[in-house]
mmCIF file of C-alpha atoms in Angstrom:
data_model
loop_
_atom_site.group_PDB
_atom_site.id
_atom_site.type_symbol
_atom_site.label_atom_id
_atom_site.label_comp_id
_atom_site.label_asym_id
_atom_site.label_seq_id
_atom_site.Cartn_x
_atom_site.Cartn_y
_atom_site.Cartn_z
ATOM 1 C CA MET A 1 39.784 -7.005 -62.650
ATOM 2 C CA ALA A 2 38.409 -9.164 -59.792
ATOM 3 C CA ILE A 3 34.711 -10.031 -59.464
ATOM 4 C CA GLU A 4 32.728 -7.491 -57.571
ATOM 5 C CA PHE A 5 29.731 -8.219 -55.468
ATOM 6 C CA LYS A 6 26.828 -5.573 -55.543
ATOM 7 C CA GLN A 7 23.400 -5.305 -53.709
ATOM 8 C CA ARG A 8 20.529 -3.147 -53.680
ATOM 9 C CA THR A 9 17.130 -3.416 -52.049
ATOM 10 C CA LEU A 10 14.254 -1.439 -53.841
ATOM 11 C CA SER A 11 11.600 0.616 -51.891
ATOM 12 C CA ASN A 12 9.205 -2.322 -52.095
ATOM 13 C CA GLY A 13 11.454 -4.680 -50.694
ATOM 14 C CA LEU A 14 12.577 -6.606 -53.944
ATOM 15 C CA THR A 15 16.333 -7.371 -53.469
ATOM 16 C CA ILE A 16 18.930 -7.298 -56.502
ATOM 17 C CA ILE A 17 22.259 -8.872 -56.018
ATOM 18 C CA ALA A 18 25.151 -9.287 -58.565
ATOM 19 C CA GLU A 19 28.573 -10.617 -59.131
ATOM 20 C CA ILE A 20 30.044 -8.489 -61.750
ATOM 21 C CA ASP A 21 32.926 -9.681 -64.070
ATOM 22 C CA PRO A 22 33.963 -7.222 -66.650
ATOM 23 C CA ALA A 23 35.947 -9.970 -68.402
ATOM 24 C CA ALA A 24 33.042 -12.265 -68.798
ATOM 25 C CA VAL A 25 31.612 -12.836 -72.339
ATOM 26 C CA THR A 26 28.057 -13.722 -71.156
ATOM 27 C CA SER A 27 25.581 -12.504 -68.686
ATOM 28 C CA ALA A 28 22.947 -14.201 -66.558
ATOM 29 C CA ALA A 29 19.744 -13.176 -64.851
ATOM 30 C CA GLY A 30 17.384 -15.086 -62.413
ATOM 31 C CA PHE A 31 14.406 -14.205 -60.478
ATOM 32 C CA PHE A 32 14.550 -16.328 -57.206
ATOM 33 C CA VAL A 33 11.112 -16.543 -55.275
ATOM 34 C CA ARG A 34 11.356 -17.922 -51.684
ATOM 35 C CA THR A 35 8.573 -20.291 -52.087
ATOM 36 C CA GLY A 36 8.322 -24.173 -52.936
ATOM 37 C CA ALA A 37 6.586 -27.407 -51.825
ATOM 38 C CA ARG A 38 7.331 -26.793 -48.041
ATOM 39 C CA ASP A 39 5.306 -23.425 -48.149
ATOM 40 C CA GLU A 40 2.061 -25.094 -49.377
ATOM 41 C CA SER A 41 -0.752 -26.410 -47.367
ATOM 42 C CA ALA A 42 -1.503 -30.060 -47.805
ATOM 43 C CA SER A 43 -4.608 -29.297 -49.714
ATOM 44 C CA VAL A 44 -2.838 -27.400 -52.442
ATOM 45 C CA MET A 45 0.379 -29.522 -52.643
ATOM 46 C CA GLY A 46 1.930 -29.185 -56.000
ATOM 47 C CA VAL A 47 0.656 -25.503 -56.622
ATOM 48 C CA SER A 48 4.258 -23.948 -56.598
ATOM 49 C CA HIS A 49 5.225 -26.307 -59.494
ATOM 50 C CA PHE A 50 2.023 -25.806 -61.228
ATOM 51 C CA LEU A 51 2.490 -22.037 -60.986
ATOM 52 C CA GLU A 52 5.924 -22.368 -62.438
ATOM 53 C CA HIS A 53 4.367 -23.725 -65.580
ATOM 54 C CA MET A 54 1.601 -21.082 -65.693
ATOM 55 C CA MET A 55 4.414 -18.260 -65.765
ATOM 56 C CA PHE A 56 5.206 -19.606 -69.437
ATOM 57 C CA LYS A 57 1.684 -19.163 -70.526
ATOM 58 C CA GLY A 58 2.036 -15.233 -71.150
ATOM 59 C CA THR A 59 0.725 -12.263 -69.690
ATOM 60 C CA SER A 60 -2.177 -9.928 -70.123
ATOM 61 C CA ASP A 61 -0.393 -8.489 -73.281
ATOM 62 C CA ILE A 62 2.011 -11.302 -74.301
ATOM 63 C CA SER A 63 0.946 -14.700 -75.420
ATOM 64 C CA ALA A 64 2.984 -17.895 -74.701
ATOM 65 C CA GLU A 65 4.110 -18.099 -78.292
ATOM 66 C CA GLN A 66 5.259 -14.606 -78.361
ATOM 67 C CA LEU A 67 7.128 -15.065 -74.933
ATOM 68 C CA ASN A 68 8.928 -17.935 -76.240
ATOM 69 C CA GLN A 69 9.729 -16.411 -79.538
ATOM 70 C CA ALA A 70 11.083 -13.147 -77.753
ATOM 71 C CA PHE A 71 13.629 -15.372 -75.818
ATOM 72 C CA ASP A 72 14.730 -17.129 -78.940
ATOM 73 C CA GLN A 73 15.152 -13.838 -80.841
ATOM 74 C CA ILE A 74 17.994 -12.972 -78.345
ATOM 75 C CA GLY A 75 19.516 -16.434 -78.342
ATOM 76 C CA ALA A 76 18.696 -16.830 -74.635
ATOM 77 C CA LYS A 77 19.001 -20.070 -72.692
ATOM 78 C CA ASN A 78 16.138 -19.811 -70.426
ATOM 79 C CA ASN A 79 14.106 -22.110 -68.208
ATOM 80 C CA ALA A 80 12.580 -22.530 -64.587
ATOM 81 C CA TYR A 81 12.487 -24.970 -61.808
ATOM 82 C CA THR A 82 10.771 -25.712 -58.458
ATOM 83 C CA SER A 83 12.148 -27.330 -55.429
ATOM 84 C CA HIS A 84 10.856 -27.692 -51.655
ATOM 85 C CA GLU A 85 12.275 -24.070 -50.842
ATOM 86 C CA VAL A 86 12.638 -22.009 -53.985
ATOM 87 C CA THR A 87 11.172 -21.250 -57.432
ATOM 88 C CA CYS A 88 13.444 -19.898 -60.049
ATOM 89 C CA PHE A 89 13.136 -18.375 -63.542
ATOM 90 C CA TYR A 90 16.484 -17.606 -65.426
ATOM 91 C CA ALA A 91 17.980 -16.783 -68.693
ATOM 92 C CA SER A 92 21.715 -16.668 -69.867
ATOM 93 C CA THR A 93 22.426 -14.439 -72.851
ATOM 94 C CA LEU A 94 25.163 -12.256 -74.534
ATOM 95 C CA PRO A 95 25.711 -9.065 -72.516
ATOM 96 C CA GLU A 96 24.170 -6.715 -75.105
ATOM 97 C CA HIS A 97 20.823 -8.736 -74.741
ATOM 98 C CA LEU A 98 20.656 -8.849 -70.948
ATOM 99 C CA PRO A 99 18.271 -6.005 -70.649
ATOM 100 C CA ARG A 100 15.785 -7.568 -72.983
ATOM 101 C CA ALA A 101 16.161 -10.899 -70.947
ATOM 102 C CA ILE A 102 15.499 -9.064 -67.696
ATOM 103 C CA GLU A 103 12.431 -7.332 -69.089
ATOM 104 C CA LEU A 104 11.088 -10.600 -70.344
ATOM 105 C CA LEU A 105 11.646 -12.435 -67.055
ATOM 106 C CA ALA A 106 10.219 -9.607 -65.133
ATOM 107 C CA ARG A 107 6.904 -9.398 -67.300
ATOM 108 C CA MET A 108 6.468 -13.113 -67.192
ATOM 109 C CA MET A 109 6.619 -12.892 -63.454
ATOM 110 C CA ARG A 110 3.169 -11.288 -63.467
ATOM 111 C CA PRO A 111 1.175 -13.918 -65.658
ATOM 112 C CA ALA A 112 -2.362 -13.673 -66.787
ATOM 113 C CA LEU A 113 -3.364 -16.769 -65.045
ATOM 114 C CA ARG A 114 -6.145 -17.476 -67.585
ATOM 115 C CA GLN A 115 -8.690 -20.118 -66.666
ATOM 116 C CA SER A 116 -8.292 -21.871 -70.033
ATOM 117 C CA ASP A 117 -4.440 -22.109 -69.557
ATOM 118 C CA PHE A 118 -4.933 -23.563 -66.178
ATOM 119 C CA ASP A 119 -7.163 -26.207 -67.327
ATOM 120 C CA THR A 120 -4.797 -27.185 -70.279
ATOM 121 C CA GLU A 121 -1.722 -27.120 -68.087
ATOM 122 C CA LYS A 122 -3.323 -29.286 -65.489
ATOM 123 C CA GLY A 123 -3.439 -32.155 -67.877
ATOM 124 C CA VAL A 124 0.295 -31.578 -68.570
ATOM 125 C CA ILE A 125 1.038 -31.590 -64.663
ATOM 126 C CA LEU A 126 -1.120 -34.892 -64.236
ATOM 127 C CA GLU A 127 1.064 -36.601 -66.988
ATOM 128 C CA GLU A 128 4.146 -35.495 -65.435
ATOM 129 C CA ILE A 129 3.102 -37.061 -62.222
ATOM 130 C CA ALA A 130 2.300 -40.294 -64.052
ATOM 131 C CA MET A 131 5.605 -40.131 -65.646
ATOM 132 C CA TYR A 132 7.448 -39.945 -62.341
ATOM 133 C CA GLU A 133 5.277 -42.847 -60.977
ATOM 134 C CA ASP A 134 7.084 -44.919 -63.459
ATOM 135 C CA ASN A 135 10.459 -44.109 -61.957
ATOM 136 C CA PRO A 136 11.314 -46.556 -59.042
ATOM 137 C CA PHE A 137 13.740 -44.046 -57.411
ATOM 138 C CA TRP A 138 11.309 -41.304 -57.225
ATOM 139 C CA VAL A 139 8.451 -43.612 -56.187
ATOM 140 C CA LEU A 140 10.704 -44.719 -53.240
ATOM 141 C CA TYR A 141 12.227 -41.226 -52.566
ATOM 142 C CA GLU A 142 8.892 -39.504 -52.191
ATOM 143 C CA ALA A 143 7.475 -42.186 -50.017
ATOM 144 C CA VAL A 144 10.443 -42.193 -47.739
ATOM 145 C CA MET A 145 10.260 -38.213 -47.627
ATOM 146 C CA GLU A 146 6.766 -38.312 -46.683
ATOM 147 C CA LYS A 147 7.543 -40.928 -43.764
ATOM 148 C CA HIS A 148 10.816 -39.073 -42.841
ATOM 149 C CA TYR A 149 9.095 -35.508 -42.203
ATOM 150 C CA ALA A 150 5.727 -36.979 -41.256
ATOM 151 C CA THR A 151 3.298 -34.156 -41.105
ATOM 152 C CA HIS A 152 5.753 -31.456 -41.787
ATOM 153 C CA PRO A 153 5.397 -30.061 -45.198
ATOM 154 C CA MET A 154 9.159 -30.821 -46.006
ATOM 155 C CA GLY A 155 7.608 -34.236 -46.888
ATOM 156 C CA HIS A 156 5.328 -32.709 -49.623
ATOM 157 C CA ARG A 157 5.807 -33.820 -53.115
ATOM 158 C CA VAL A 158 7.039 -30.997 -55.442
ATOM 159 C CA LEU A 159 4.698 -32.143 -58.176
ATOM 160 C CA GLY A 160 1.834 -32.725 -55.816
ATOM 161 C CA THR A 161 -0.435 -35.796 -56.134
ATOM 162 C CA THR A 162 -3.007 -36.662 -58.635
ATOM 163 C CA ASP A 163 -5.708 -35.912 -55.972
ATOM 164 C CA THR A 164 -4.405 -32.507 -55.018
ATOM 165 C CA ILE A 165 -3.677 -31.334 -58.625
ATOM 166 C CA THR A 166 -7.069 -32.683 -59.863
ATOM 167 C CA ALA A 167 -8.786 -30.767 -56.848
ATOM 168 C CA LEU A 168 -6.759 -27.562 -57.347
ATOM 169 C CA THR A 169 -8.610 -24.374 -58.413
ATOM 170 C CA SER A 170 -7.432 -21.293 -60.359
ATOM 171 C CA GLU A 171 -8.778 -19.281 -57.407
ATOM 172 C CA GLN A 172 -6.464 -21.267 -54.934
ATOM 173 C CA MET A 173 -3.562 -20.701 -57.233
ATOM 174 C CA ARG A 174 -4.166 -16.891 -57.675
ATOM 175 C CA ALA A 175 -4.374 -16.717 -53.795
ATOM 176 C CA TYR A 176 -1.148 -18.562 -53.473
ATOM 177 C CA PHE A 177 0.446 -16.192 -56.086
ATOM 178 C CA GLU A 178 -0.697 -13.046 -54.354
ATOM 179 C CA ASP A 179 0.775 -14.132 -50.991
ATOM 180 C CA ARG A 180 4.059 -15.748 -52.129
ATOM 181 C CA TYR A 181 5.204 -13.868 -55.274
ATOM 182 C CA SER A 182 5.725 -10.487 -53.670
ATOM 183 C CA ALA A 183 8.269 -8.059 -53.789
ATOM 184 C CA ASN A 184 10.039 -8.732 -50.516
ATOM 185 C CA ASN A 185 10.023 -12.658 -51.226
ATOM 186 C CA THR A 186 11.778 -12.333 -54.514
ATOM 187 C CA THR A 187 15.525 -11.763 -55.179
ATOM 188 C CA VAL A 188 16.877 -11.075 -58.535
ATOM 189 C CA SER A 189 20.502 -12.460 -59.137
ATOM 190 C CA LEU A 190 22.724 -11.334 -61.957
ATOM 191 C CA ALA A 191 26.177 -12.537 -63.014
ATOM 192 C CA GLY A 192 28.785 -11.970 -65.578
ATOM 193 C CA LYS A 193 29.114 -8.782 -67.672
ATOM 194 C CA VAL A 194 26.558 -6.469 -66.078
ATOM 195 C CA ASP A 195 25.965 -2.795 -65.780
ATOM 196 C CA PHE A 196 24.632 -3.022 -62.208
ATOM 197 C CA ASP A 197 23.251 0.442 -61.916
ATOM 198 C CA ARG A 198 21.511 0.303 -65.327
ATOM 199 C CA ALA A 199 19.934 -3.141 -64.412
ATOM 200 C CA CYS A 200 18.774 -1.915 -60.963
ATOM 201 C CA ASP A 201 17.022 1.123 -62.662
ATOM 202 C CA GLN A 202 15.461 -1.175 -65.350
ATOM 203 C CA ILE A 203 14.258 -3.740 -62.791
ATOM 204 C CA ASP A 204 12.796 -0.935 -60.448
ATOM 205 C CA GLY A 205 10.909 0.362 -63.401
ATOM 206 C CA LEU A 206 9.679 -3.076 -64.275
ATOM 207 C CA CYS A 207 8.830 -4.266 -60.740
ATOM 208 C CA ARG A 208 7.906 -1.137 -58.857
ATOM 209 C CA SER A 209 4.198 -1.893 -58.663
ATOM 210 C CA TRP A 210 4.867 -5.179 -57.081
ATOM 211 C CA LYS A 211 3.529 -5.130 -53.433
ATOM 212 C CA PRO A 212 5.239 -6.690 -50.378
ATOM 213 C CA THR A 213 3.592 -9.154 -48.052
ATOM 214 C CA THR A 214 4.165 -10.513 -44.601
ATOM 215 C CA ARG A 215 7.132 -12.739 -44.995
ATOM 216 C CA ASN A 216 6.277 -16.140 -43.509
ATOM 217 C CA ASP A 217 8.724 -17.910 -41.296
ATOM 218 C CA ARG A 218 9.416 -21.417 -41.872
ATOM 219 C CA GLN A 219 8.955 -23.925 -39.064
ATOM 220 C CA ALA A 220 11.899 -26.484 -38.763
ATOM 221 C CA PRO A 221 10.798 -30.109 -38.626
ATOM 222 C CA ALA A 222 10.634 -31.900 -35.308
ATOM 223 C CA ALA A 223 12.987 -34.737 -34.513
ATOM 224 C CA HIS A 224 12.452 -38.115 -36.692
ATOM 225 C CA ALA A 225 11.325 -41.281 -35.176
ATOM 226 C CA THR A 226 12.697 -44.555 -36.823
ATOM 227 C CA GLU A 227 10.481 -45.717 -39.377
ATOM 228 C CA ARG A 228 10.430 -48.472 -42.008
ATOM 229 C CA LEU A 229 8.188 -48.858 -45.114
ATOM 230 C CA ALA A 230 7.966 -51.699 -47.717
ATOM 231 C CA LEU A 231 6.486 -50.995 -51.143
ATOM 232 C CA ARG A 232 5.551 -53.436 -53.804
ATOM 233 C CA ASP A 233 4.991 -52.535 -57.570
ATOM 234 C CA SER A 234 4.223 -55.126 -60.222
ATOM 235 C CA LYS A 235 5.990 -52.848 -62.794
ATOM 236 C CA VAL A 236 9.379 -53.238 -61.336
ATOM 237 C CA SER A 237 11.927 -56.061 -61.645
ATOM 238 C CA ARG A 238 14.689 -54.867 -59.394
ATOM 239 C CA GLY A 239 14.846 -54.229 -55.632
ATOM 240 C CA TYR A 240 15.425 -50.683 -54.349
ATOM 241 C CA LEU A 241 16.326 -49.463 -50.929
ATOM 242 C CA LEU A 242 16.501 -45.815 -49.767
ATOM 243 C CA GLY A 243 17.207 -44.554 -46.336
ATOM 244 C CA MET A 244 17.321 -40.916 -44.889
ATOM 245 C CA ALA A 245 18.723 -39.683 -41.789
ATOM 246 C CA PRO A 246 19.085 -36.040 -40.157
ATOM 247 C CA ALA A 247 22.068 -33.731 -41.180
ATOM 248 C CA PRO A 248 22.967 -30.097 -40.675
ATOM 249 C CA ALA A 249 20.930 -27.272 -42.020
ATOM 250 C CA VAL A 250 21.968 -25.086 -45.029
ATOM 251 C CA GLY A 251 22.932 -22.304 -42.397
ATOM 252 C CA ASP A 252 25.047 -24.704 -40.229
ATOM 253 C CA ASP A 253 28.844 -24.370 -40.903
ATOM 254 C CA ARG A 254 29.147 -28.114 -40.349
ATOM 255 C CA ARG A 255 27.482 -28.628 -43.704
ATOM 256 C CA TYR A 256 30.632 -28.620 -45.445
ATOM 257 C CA ALA A 257 32.057 -31.497 -43.455
ATOM 258 C CA ALA A 258 28.633 -33.190 -43.953
ATOM 259 C CA SER A 259 28.572 -33.093 -47.640
ATOM 260 C CA LEU A 260 32.422 -34.373 -47.875
ATOM 261 C CA LEU A 261 31.402 -37.105 -45.447
ATOM 262 C CA ALA A 262 28.371 -38.148 -47.586
ATOM 263 C CA GLN A 263 30.634 -38.209 -50.646
ATOM 264 C CA VAL A 264 33.295 -40.281 -49.144
ATOM 265 C CA LEU A 265 30.592 -42.691 -48.278
ATOM 266 C CA GLY A 266 28.645 -42.762 -51.487
ATOM 267 C CA MET A 267 29.777 -40.548 -54.517
ATOM 268 C CA ALA A 268 29.518 -42.137 -58.026
ATOM 269 C CA ASP A 269 32.951 -43.986 -57.980
ATOM 270 C CA ASN A 270 35.657 -44.750 -55.468
ATOM 271 C CA SER A 271 33.574 -44.399 -52.605
ATOM 272 C CA ARG A 272 32.957 -46.805 -49.585
ATOM 273 C CA LEU A 273 29.709 -48.042 -51.046
ATOM 274 C CA HIS A 274 30.807 -48.261 -54.557
ATOM 275 C CA TRP A 275 33.704 -50.688 -53.657
ATOM 276 C CA ALA A 276 31.516 -52.586 -51.055
ATOM 277 C CA LEU A 277 28.421 -53.021 -52.939
ATOM 278 C CA VAL A 278 28.863 -52.116 -56.712
ATOM 279 C CA GLU A 279 32.371 -53.536 -57.511
ATOM 280 C CA SER A 280 31.761 -56.643 -55.289
ATOM 281 C CA GLY A 281 28.704 -57.477 -57.347
ATOM 282 C CA VAL A 282 26.359 -57.268 -54.240
ATOM 283 C CA ALA A 283 24.390 -54.304 -55.864
ATOM 284 C CA GLU A 284 24.003 -52.727 -59.260
ATOM 285 C CA GLU A 285 24.144 -49.154 -58.030
ATOM 286 C CA ALA A 286 24.703 -47.523 -54.789
ATOM 287 C CA ALA A 287 25.053 -43.770 -53.733
ATOM 288 C CA ALA A 288 24.849 -41.453 -50.794
ATOM 289 C CA GLY A 289 24.323 -37.540 -50.614
ATOM 290 C CA PHE A 290 23.668 -34.511 -48.507
ATOM 291 C CA ASP A 291 21.153 -31.809 -48.860
ATOM 292 C CA GLY A 292 20.815 -28.805 -46.533
ATOM 293 C CA HIS A 293 17.518 -26.953 -46.232
ATOM 294 C CA ASP A 294 16.190 -24.210 -44.250
ATOM 295 C CA GLY A 295 16.274 -25.140 -40.634
ATOM 296 C CA ILE A 296 17.223 -28.849 -41.199
ATOM 297 C CA GLY A 297 19.268 -31.123 -43.401
ATOM 298 C CA ASP A 298 19.318 -34.654 -44.567
ATOM 299 C CA TYR A 299 21.396 -37.490 -45.713
ATOM 300 C CA PHE A 300 20.099 -39.998 -48.315
ATOM 301 C CA ILE A 301 21.507 -43.553 -49.123
ATOM 302 C CA PHE A 302 20.328 -45.402 -52.020
ATOM 303 C CA ALA A 303 20.891 -48.819 -53.557
ATOM 304 C CA SER A 304 19.372 -51.308 -55.966
ATOM 305 C CA GLY A 305 20.060 -54.842 -56.999
ATOM 306 C CA GLU A 306 18.342 -58.290 -56.987
ATOM 307 C CA PRO A 307 15.237 -58.188 -54.646
ATOM 308 C CA SER A 308 16.505 -61.312 -52.737
ATOM 309 C CA ARG A 309 19.688 -59.520 -51.932
ATOM 310 C CA LEU A 310 18.240 -56.116 -50.330
ATOM 311 C CA GLU A 311 18.785 -57.581 -46.789
ATOM 312 C CA GLU A 312 22.152 -58.202 -47.562
ATOM 313 C CA ILE A 313 22.697 -54.784 -49.127
ATOM 314 C CA GLU A 314 21.267 -53.179 -46.125
ATOM 315 C CA THR A 315 23.645 -54.933 -43.789
ATOM 316 C CA VAL A 316 26.474 -53.838 -45.942
ATOM 317 C CA ILE A 317 25.482 -50.235 -45.996
ATOM 318 C CA ARG A 318 25.000 -50.185 -42.231
ATOM 319 C CA ARG A 319 28.464 -51.860 -41.752
ATOM 320 C CA GLU A 320 30.131 -49.211 -44.005
ATOM 321 C CA ILE A 321 28.269 -46.317 -42.102
ATOM 322 C CA SER A 322 29.423 -47.679 -38.750
ATOM 323 C CA LYS A 323 33.102 -47.860 -39.602
ATOM 324 C CA LEU A 324 33.132 -44.684 -41.644
ATOM 325 C CA ALA A 325 34.488 -42.203 -39.313
ATOM 326 C CA GLU A 326 37.034 -44.470 -37.830
ATOM 327 C CA SER A 327 38.210 -45.399 -41.293
ATOM 328 C CA LEU A 328 38.617 -41.844 -42.598
ATOM 329 C CA GLU A 329 42.150 -41.064 -43.700
ATOM 330 C CA GLN A 330 43.760 -37.852 -44.879
ATOM 331 C CA ASP A 331 44.135 -39.274 -48.371
ATOM 332 C CA ASP A 332 40.293 -39.610 -48.505
ATOM 333 C CA LEU A 333 39.877 -35.995 -47.884
ATOM 334 C CA ASP A 334 42.540 -34.726 -50.122
ATOM 335 C CA ARG A 335 41.185 -36.718 -53.164
ATOM 336 C CA LEU A 336 37.629 -35.765 -52.628
ATOM 337 C CA ARG A 337 38.511 -31.972 -51.857
ATOM 338 C CA ASN A 338 40.624 -31.645 -54.973
ATOM 339 C CA LYS A 339 37.775 -33.048 -57.116
ATOM 340 C CA ILE A 340 35.342 -30.971 -55.388
ATOM 341 C CA LEU A 341 37.548 -27.778 -55.819
ATOM 342 C CA THR A 342 38.116 -28.377 -59.321
ATOM 343 C CA GLY A 343 34.256 -28.810 -60.247
ATOM 344 C CA THR A 344 33.390 -25.815 -58.219
ATOM 345 C CA THR A 345 36.110 -23.712 -59.718
ATOM 346 C CA VAL A 346 35.184 -24.656 -63.290
ATOM 347 C CA GLY A 347 31.485 -23.942 -62.561
ATOM 348 C CA GLY A 348 32.625 -20.589 -61.229
ATOM 349 C CA GLU A 349 34.002 -19.511 -64.571
ATOM 350 C CA ARG A 350 30.397 -19.649 -65.941
ATOM 351 C CA PRO A 351 28.152 -16.796 -65.233
ATOM 352 C CA SER A 352 25.004 -18.870 -65.230
ATOM 353 C CA ASP A 353 26.615 -20.996 -62.548
ATOM 354 C CA ARG A 354 27.538 -18.051 -60.450
ATOM 355 C CA MET A 355 24.004 -16.525 -60.714
ATOM 356 C CA GLN A 356 22.444 -19.734 -59.663
ATOM 357 C CA ARG A 357 24.791 -20.271 -56.627
ATOM 358 C CA LEU A 358 24.468 -16.555 -55.715
ATOM 359 C CA GLY A 359 20.539 -16.624 -55.905
ATOM 360 C CA ARG A 360 20.162 -19.823 -54.016
ATOM 361 C CA LEU A 361 22.470 -18.849 -51.214
ATOM 362 C CA TRP A 362 20.763 -15.364 -50.721
ATOM 363 C CA THR A 363 17.294 -16.964 -50.876
ATOM 364 C CA SER A 364 18.289 -19.443 -48.233
ATOM 365 C CA LEU A 365 20.578 -17.435 -45.941
ATOM 366 C CA GLY A 366 19.895 -13.694 -46.815
ATOM 367 C CA ARG A 367 23.539 -13.117 -46.937
ATOM 368 C CA TYR A 368 26.582 -13.183 -49.556
ATOM 369 C CA SER A 369 29.531 -15.467 -49.503
ATOM 370 C CA SER A 370 31.981 -15.438 -52.220
ATOM 371 C CA LEU A 371 32.926 -18.339 -54.197
ATOM 372 C CA GLU A 372 36.483 -17.962 -53.054
ATOM 373 C CA ALA A 373 35.329 -17.937 -49.328
ATOM 374 C CA GLU A 374 33.280 -21.076 -50.091
ATOM 375 C CA LEU A 375 36.415 -22.812 -51.588
ATOM 376 C CA ASP A 376 38.473 -21.682 -48.883
ATOM 377 C CA ARG A 377 36.197 -23.117 -46.219
ATOM 378 C CA ILE A 378 35.965 -26.567 -48.115
ATOM 379 C CA ALA A 379 39.828 -26.379 -48.076
ATOM 380 C CA ARG A 380 39.877 -26.204 -44.216
ATOM 381 C CA VAL A 381 37.671 -29.089 -43.676
ATOM 382 C CA THR A 382 39.749 -31.561 -41.423
ATOM 383 C CA VAL A 383 39.431 -35.281 -40.959
ATOM 384 C CA GLU A 384 38.666 -34.455 -37.198
ATOM 385 C CA GLU A 385 35.815 -32.187 -38.330
ATOM 386 C CA MET A 386 34.349 -34.885 -40.471
ATOM 387 C CA ARG A 387 34.643 -37.556 -37.463
ATOM 388 C CA SER A 388 32.912 -34.849 -35.279
ATOM 389 C CA ILE A 389 29.898 -34.420 -37.826
ATOM 390 C CA ALA A 390 29.617 -38.239 -38.040
ATOM 391 C CA ALA A 391 29.223 -38.335 -34.285
ATOM 392 C CA ALA A 392 26.624 -35.405 -34.112
ATOM 393 C CA PHE A 393 24.595 -36.513 -37.206
ATOM 394 C CA PRO A 394 25.231 -40.459 -37.751
ATOM 395 C CA LEU A 395 24.422 -41.491 -41.283
ATOM 396 C CA GLN A 396 22.667 -44.548 -40.157
ATOM 397 C CA PRO A 397 19.079 -44.150 -41.618
ATOM 398 C CA THR A 398 16.208 -43.188 -39.314
ATOM 399 C CA THR A 399 13.745 -43.752 -42.105
ATOM 400 C CA LEU A 400 14.320 -46.583 -44.590
ATOM 401 C CA GLY A 401 12.045 -47.720 -47.382
ATOM 402 C CA THR A 402 12.234 -50.597 -49.897
ATOM 403 C CA LEU A 403 10.552 -51.261 -53.262
ATOM 404 C CA VAL A 404 10.241 -54.616 -54.681
ATOM 405 C CA PRO A 405 8.281 -56.451 -57.390
ATOM 406 C CA GLY A 406 4.936 -57.749 -56.454
ATOM 407 C CA THR A 407 1.226 -56.421 -55.936
#
């Protein structure tokens, strides 16, 4: 029996979507809240991620320990994550335990937000920020994002900063929760072996009291100016370079060609940058990628190597980008497309992967597109389409940062 898509919107605006596969041997559920770092004011930067942590601290009648034990008792694989645009809480289980997993997820979505838990978890968040400050890639990436998006909140750090987290109050967090964690700003995504009507009735009973709020529209960032920044850190011994350039938004049909183009340039192996930089010994690592967001997208290009060779590395990167469109061949597209189709299809066999794809897509676009339709669109990308996207969105970095040893 083919996989079937179903959707229902509850009276309070909460949306439930599902890809039902009666032949699946597992089930997955995820609560996707359309909120992240780009939805925060600068003064509370990091509150979305902090709030994600607080969800696991229990409710008014369930302690954190009881919540964790309850997930363990049904053998669930559960976790959460926060990005610039979404916060997700999810669990994968055997089908007979799906109702219990849904119940636990729904109940934890209305946390107690106790002051004592807030104070304790603030220390955990500050330690996490300090840990990322020891990662050269993330130090450079966050600095370049801030410069690239200027005053727009797309440049916010998902974890926040030491200053914003230290200053954050529990009252500010509660106000943010009430505004963003509303019924009509939440989507429940289900996949695998699911009794959809039963699940909808259960979710309605659990979430009926959730109130809707005014859905905040997101403003797309303005055009980017050409910017450079140079960082020094006495803790690093290598040189790092990271550039960003504008790309199509997640809702732009050209995103498929953009993603393929970025991978021809800089996927892990057999890419232009791999052969020009890594295999030649000029750099130790090199990569490029595409990320589509609500209203905008971006390319990133990253490389590391001897600090004294960063200028040479940049020259090679810009040379490879400048000749990328002209050098594209059908063989490039065929090899890459087959690799993507294989990976996407394998992921599509797992209800957990389908639940994530479904939830993120609906949260971003508010519409459904089957995996088969996505694969078909990837299969129809042409070399000419990739050349066209290279002309419309050149990969030459408009914002470029370097990080080298020093003080």
